[in-house]
Amino acid sequence: MMKKLLVLLFPMLLSLSGHAQNPALAKKVLEKTGQVIGRTGGVSANFTISSSKYGSTSGTLAIKGTKFNARTDKALVWYNGKTQWSYLKSTNEVNVSTPTQAQRMSMNPYSFINIWKTGYSLGITSKGANYIVHLSGGKQKRTINEMYITVNKNNYIPSLVKMRQGQTWSTISIRNFHAKNQPNSIFTFNSKEYPSAEIIDLR
């Protein structure tokens, strides 16, 4: 009986294993997701980021290409593709910086559109109405070591991103996704709107 059971299960396990390591399908899913998110006019969404190390925060996000604008109850962030401005409400300070890949991802969960193209190993599994794409950086030194991205099978809109930096996991949940044109002006800090803020240049 046990032998018969193993004979039945073995092909199933092989099938599951092969599906999990299907880089071609994972690439196809990420490319289609990139087309949805990377639409020329931009998109917007609500998000919640949580981790054991940094706690949890929620807000709204607008993106257009590599640019993004994120707003939470504690901070506002503008990124024009090169420079990032972070306004801290509690201190009335604006930090100006050139963010790392990990820093951009902490405020823009859609950065994975391009990150997977930088040499990550890809795998994929199917769970209900979603694909779960796995990105692994292997032994290479990276700011993001590993990621899991949950993507809807029908519309290719991502709903969850889990990423590992060292030993710390962060989870980004995404909701209320809208394909909505975004003006370029919202991705650059306007000092006239915050005349009393202290500008701290960290570049």
mmCIF file of C-alpha atoms in Angstrom:
data_model
loop_
_atom_site.group_PDB
_atom_site.id
_atom_site.type_symbol
_atom_site.label_atom_id
_atom_site.label_comp_id
_atom_site.label_asym_id
_atom_site.label_seq_id
_atom_site.Cartn_x
_atom_site.Cartn_y
_atom_site.Cartn_z
ATOM 1 C CA MET A 1 0.000 0.000 0.000
ATOM 2 C CA MET A 2 2.794 2.412 0.940
ATOM 3 C CA LYS A 3 4.675 1.584 -2.262
ATOM 4 C CA LYS A 4 1.561 2.295 -4.330
ATOM 5 C CA LEU A 5 1.073 5.607 -2.507
ATOM 6 C CA LEU A 6 4.659 6.641 -3.208
ATOM 7 C CA VAL A 7 4.259 5.746 -6.880
ATOM 8 C CA LEU A 8 1.230 8.045 -7.046
ATOM 9 C CA LEU A 9 2.801 10.880 -5.054
ATOM 10 C CA PHE A 10 6.207 10.926 -6.722
ATOM 11 C CA PRO A 11 5.053 12.381 -10.083
ATOM 12 C CA MET A 12 2.977 14.969 -8.213
ATOM 13 C CA LEU A 13 5.968 16.050 -6.136
ATOM 14 C CA LEU A 14 8.105 16.299 -9.256
ATOM 15 C CA SER A 15 5.434 18.411 -10.896
ATOM 16 C CA LEU A 16 5.220 20.759 -7.923
ATOM 17 C CA SER A 17 8.986 21.042 -7.706
ATOM 18 C CA GLY A 18 9.287 21.809 -11.404
ATOM 19 C CA HIS A 19 6.583 24.460 -11.222
ATOM 20 C CA ALA A 20 8.272 26.119 -8.251
ATOM 21 C CA GLN A 21 11.528 26.403 -10.216
ATOM 22 C CA ASN A 22 9.952 27.602 -13.473
ATOM 23 C CA PRO A 23 11.993 30.765 -14.174
ATOM 24 C CA ALA A 24 10.407 31.278 -17.606
ATOM 25 C CA LEU A 25 6.904 31.546 -16.126
ATOM 26 C CA ALA A 26 8.175 33.727 -13.272
ATOM 27 C CA LYS A 27 9.813 36.064 -15.788
ATOM 28 C CA LYS A 28 6.624 36.211 -17.866
ATOM 29 C CA VAL A 29 4.527 37.085 -14.799
ATOM 30 C CA LEU A 30 6.964 39.805 -13.703
ATOM 31 C CA GLU A 31 7.098 41.254 -17.222
ATOM 32 C CA LYS A 32 3.300 41.451 -17.423
ATOM 33 C CA THR A 33 3.162 42.935 -13.928
ATOM 34 C CA GLY A 34 5.758 45.477 -15.002
ATOM 35 C CA GLN A 35 3.592 46.484 -17.962
ATOM 36 C CA VAL A 36 0.608 47.073 -15.668
ATOM 37 C CA ILE A 37 2.532 49.063 -13.072
ATOM 38 C CA GLY A 38 4.838 50.808 -15.508
ATOM 39 C CA ARG A 39 2.101 52.357 -17.629
ATOM 40 C CA THR A 40 3.238 55.650 -19.124
ATOM 41 C CA GLY A 41 0.858 57.866 -17.161
ATOM 42 C CA GLY A 42 1.550 56.301 -13.765
ATOM 43 C CA VAL A 43 -0.458 54.531 -11.056
ATOM 44 C CA SER A 44 -1.534 55.010 -7.440
ATOM 45 C CA ALA A 45 -2.267 52.692 -4.500
ATOM 46 C CA ASN A 46 -2.550 52.405 -0.728
ATOM 47 C CA PHE A 47 0.095 50.444 1.148
ATOM 48 C CA THR A 48 1.089 49.146 4.583
ATOM 49 C CA ILE A 49 4.713 48.294 5.412
ATOM 50 C CA SER A 50 5.526 46.242 8.504
ATOM 51 C CA SER A 51 8.619 44.589 9.967
ATOM 52 C CA SER A 52 9.756 43.381 13.377
ATOM 53 C CA LYS A 53 12.636 45.856 13.281
ATOM 54 C CA TYR A 54 10.884 49.033 12.110
ATOM 55 C CA GLY A 55 7.246 48.556 13.128
ATOM 56 C CA SER A 56 4.335 49.348 10.831
ATOM 57 C CA THR A 57 3.192 52.318 8.779
ATOM 58 C CA SER A 58 0.461 52.913 6.191
ATOM 59 C CA GLY A 59 0.008 55.468 3.469
ATOM 60 C CA THR A 60 -0.607 56.295 -0.175
ATOM 61 C CA LEU A 61 1.744 55.899 -3.100
ATOM 62 C CA ALA A 62 1.905 57.416 -6.583
ATOM 63 C CA ILE A 63 4.481 56.228 -9.110
ATOM 64 C CA LYS A 64 5.482 57.043 -12.653
ATOM 65 C CA GLY A 65 8.413 55.130 -14.087
ATOM 66 C CA THR A 66 11.159 55.251 -11.437
ATOM 67 C CA LYS A 67 9.625 58.299 -9.752
ATOM 68 C CA PHE A 68 7.414 58.004 -6.682
ATOM 69 C CA ASN A 69 5.580 60.028 -4.057
ATOM 70 C CA ALA A 70 4.729 58.360 -0.736
ATOM 71 C CA ARG A 71 2.664 59.855 2.077
ATOM 72 C CA THR A 72 2.191 58.434 5.575
ATOM 73 C CA ASP A 73 1.019 59.892 8.869
ATOM 74 C CA LYS A 74 4.656 60.473 9.885
ATOM 75 C CA ALA A 75 6.429 61.457 6.690
ATOM 76 C CA LEU A 76 6.185 62.529 3.067
ATOM 77 C CA VAL A 77 8.659 61.308 0.470
ATOM 78 C CA TRP A 78 9.348 62.578 -3.042
ATOM 79 C CA TYR A 79 11.692 60.829 -5.473
ATOM 80 C CA ASN A 80 12.293 62.183 -8.982
ATOM 81 C CA GLY A 81 14.373 59.262 -10.230
ATOM 82 C CA LYS A 82 17.633 60.567 -8.769
ATOM 83 C CA THR A 83 17.082 62.641 -5.630
ATOM 84 C CA GLN A 84 14.862 61.829 -2.658
ATOM 85 C CA TRP A 85 13.339 64.335 -0.239
ATOM 86 C CA SER A 86 11.946 63.006 3.052
ATOM 87 C CA TYR A 87 9.864 65.371 5.162
ATOM 88 C CA LEU A 88 9.490 64.364 8.815
ATOM 89 C CA LYS A 89 6.391 65.916 10.334
ATOM 90 C CA SER A 90 7.581 65.545 13.939
ATOM 91 C CA THR A 91 10.770 67.578 13.399
ATOM 92 C CA ASN A 92 9.748 69.747 10.426
ATOM 93 C CA GLU A 93 12.920 68.627 8.642
ATOM 94 C CA VAL A 94 13.533 67.641 5.028
ATOM 95 C CA ASN A 95 16.362 65.160 4.440
ATOM 96 C CA VAL A 96 17.766 65.276 0.907
ATOM 97 C CA SER A 97 19.538 62.100 -0.225
ATOM 98 C CA THR A 98 20.423 59.728 -3.041
ATOM 99 C CA PRO A 99 18.703 56.566 -1.767
ATOM 100 C CA THR A 100 20.004 53.005 -2.007
ATOM 101 C CA GLN A 101 18.006 50.248 -3.662
ATOM 102 C CA ALA A 102 16.729 49.020 -0.279
ATOM 103 C CA GLN A 103 15.757 52.533 0.813
ATOM 104 C CA ARG A 104 13.783 53.084 -2.388
ATOM 105 C CA MET A 105 12.019 49.764 -1.928
ATOM 106 C CA SER A 106 11.070 50.584 1.649
ATOM 107 C CA MET A 107 8.906 53.417 0.317
ATOM 108 C CA ASN A 108 8.143 52.125 -3.179
ATOM 109 C CA PRO A 109 7.116 48.455 -3.208
ATOM 110 C CA TYR A 110 6.934 48.559 -7.000
ATOM 111 C CA SER A 111 10.723 48.824 -7.329
ATOM 112 C CA PHE A 112 10.770 45.074 -7.946
ATOM 113 C CA ILE A 113 9.740 45.884 -11.543
ATOM 114 C CA ASN A 114 13.427 46.338 -12.282
ATOM 115 C CA ILE A 115 15.207 44.611 -9.404
ATOM 116 C CA TRP A 116 14.522 41.118 -10.743
ATOM 117 C CA LYS A 117 16.507 41.960 -13.891
ATOM 118 C CA THR A 118 19.761 42.355 -11.936
ATOM 119 C CA GLY A 119 20.666 38.674 -11.697
ATOM 120 C CA TYR A 120 18.195 37.188 -9.219
ATOM 121 C CA SER A 121 17.200 33.523 -9.468
ATOM 122 C CA LEU A 122 13.469 33.185 -10.171
ATOM 123 C CA GLY A 123 10.901 30.635 -9.035
ATOM 124 C CA ILE A 124 7.106 30.589 -8.960
ATOM 125 C CA THR A 125 4.215 28.773 -7.301
ATOM 126 C CA SER A 126 0.460 28.973 -7.781
ATOM 127 C CA LYS A 127 -1.925 29.605 -4.892
ATOM 128 C CA GLY A 128 -5.620 30.090 -5.632
ATOM 129 C CA ALA A 129 -6.145 33.209 -7.737
ATOM 130 C CA ASN A 130 -2.523 34.303 -7.360
ATOM 131 C CA TYR A 131 1.001 33.573 -8.466
ATOM 132 C CA ILE A 132 3.740 33.819 -5.851
ATOM 133 C CA VAL A 133 7.048 34.734 -7.484
ATOM 134 C CA HIS A 134 10.264 34.070 -5.552
ATOM 135 C CA LEU A 135 13.430 36.099 -6.151
ATOM 136 C CA SER A 136 16.678 34.889 -4.606
ATOM 137 C CA GLY A 137 19.964 36.755 -4.677
ATOM 138 C CA GLY A 138 21.946 33.630 -3.774
ATOM 139 C CA LYS A 139 25.312 34.275 -2.143
ATOM 140 C CA GLN A 140 25.863 37.597 -3.862
ATOM 141 C CA LYS A 141 26.072 40.638 -1.624
ATOM 142 C CA ARG A 142 22.848 42.576 -2.157
ATOM 143 C CA THR A 143 20.760 45.104 -0.257
ATOM 144 C CA ILE A 144 17.723 42.878 -0.920
ATOM 145 C CA ASN A 145 18.608 39.193 -0.419
ATOM 146 C CA GLU A 146 15.250 37.601 -1.149
ATOM 147 C CA MET A 147 11.693 38.500 -2.157
ATOM 148 C CA TYR A 148 8.257 36.933 -2.509
ATOM 149 C CA ILE A 149 5.754 38.781 -4.712
ATOM 150 C CA THR A 150 2.065 37.857 -4.795
ATOM 151 C CA VAL A 151 0.451 38.703 -8.155
ATOM 152 C CA ASN A 152 -3.150 38.260 -9.324
ATOM 153 C CA LYS A 153 -3.368 35.774 -12.212
ATOM 154 C CA ASN A 154 -6.025 37.720 -14.111
ATOM 155 C CA ASN A 155 -4.933 41.354 -13.963
ATOM 156 C CA TYR A 156 -1.274 40.973 -12.892
ATOM 157 C CA ILE A 157 -1.695 43.492 -10.080
ATOM 158 C CA PRO A 158 0.577 42.706 -7.085
ATOM 159 C CA SER A 159 -1.022 42.619 -3.635
ATOM 160 C CA LEU A 160 1.848 41.577 -1.361
ATOM 161 C CA VAL A 161 5.636 41.944 -1.351
ATOM 162 C CA LYS A 162 7.848 40.251 1.250
ATOM 163 C CA MET A 163 11.540 41.129 1.199
ATOM 164 C CA ARG A 164 14.540 40.121 3.285
ATOM 165 C CA GLN A 165 17.421 42.419 4.139
ATOM 166 C CA GLY A 166 20.010 40.382 6.033
ATOM 167 C CA GLN A 167 17.941 38.542 8.640
ATOM 168 C CA THR A 168 15.095 41.071 8.701
ATOM 169 C CA TRP A 169 11.866 40.452 6.767
ATOM 170 C CA SER A 170 9.548 43.286 5.757
ATOM 171 C CA THR A 171 6.020 42.839 4.423
ATOM 172 C CA ILE A 172 4.320 45.332 2.114
ATOM 173 C CA SER A 173 0.603 44.895 1.480
ATOM 174 C CA ILE A 174 -0.905 46.796 -1.454
ATOM 175 C CA ARG A 175 -4.558 47.683 -2.058
ATOM 176 C CA ASN A 176 -6.783 50.114 -3.990
ATOM 177 C CA PHE A 177 -4.567 49.982 -7.070
ATOM 178 C CA HIS A 178 -5.584 52.500 -9.753
ATOM 179 C CA ALA A 179 -4.189 53.196 -13.216
ATOM 180 C CA LYS A 180 -4.248 56.974 -12.913
ATOM 181 C CA ASN A 181 -2.183 59.633 -14.667
ATOM 182 C CA GLN A 182 0.262 61.391 -12.334
ATOM 183 C CA PRO A 183 1.701 64.897 -12.943
ATOM 184 C CA ASN A 184 5.521 65.111 -12.844
ATOM 185 C CA SER A 185 5.354 67.935 -10.303
ATOM 186 C CA ILE A 186 4.306 65.627 -7.442
ATOM 187 C CA PHE A 187 7.640 63.778 -7.524
ATOM 188 C CA THR A 188 9.797 66.781 -6.608
ATOM 189 C CA PHE A 189 9.820 68.590 -3.263
ATOM 190 C CA ASN A 190 8.409 72.122 -3.436
ATOM 191 C CA SER A 191 10.070 74.224 -0.740
ATOM 192 C CA LYS A 192 7.389 76.927 -1.091
ATOM 193 C CA GLU A 193 4.867 74.528 0.443
ATOM 194 C CA TYR A 194 7.081 74.048 3.526
ATOM 195 C CA PRO A 195 8.688 77.482 4.072
ATOM 196 C CA SER A 196 9.656 76.840 7.708
ATOM 197 C CA ALA A 197 11.155 73.369 7.176
ATOM 198 C CA GLU A 198 14.870 72.843 7.814
ATOM 199 C CA ILE A 199 16.648 71.381 4.759
ATOM 200 C CA ILE A 200 19.352 68.805 5.598
ATOM 201 C CA ASP A 201 21.449 67.702 2.608
ATOM 202 C CA LEU A 202 22.797 64.168 3.182
ATOM 203 C CA ARG A 203 24.231 63.629 -0.297
#
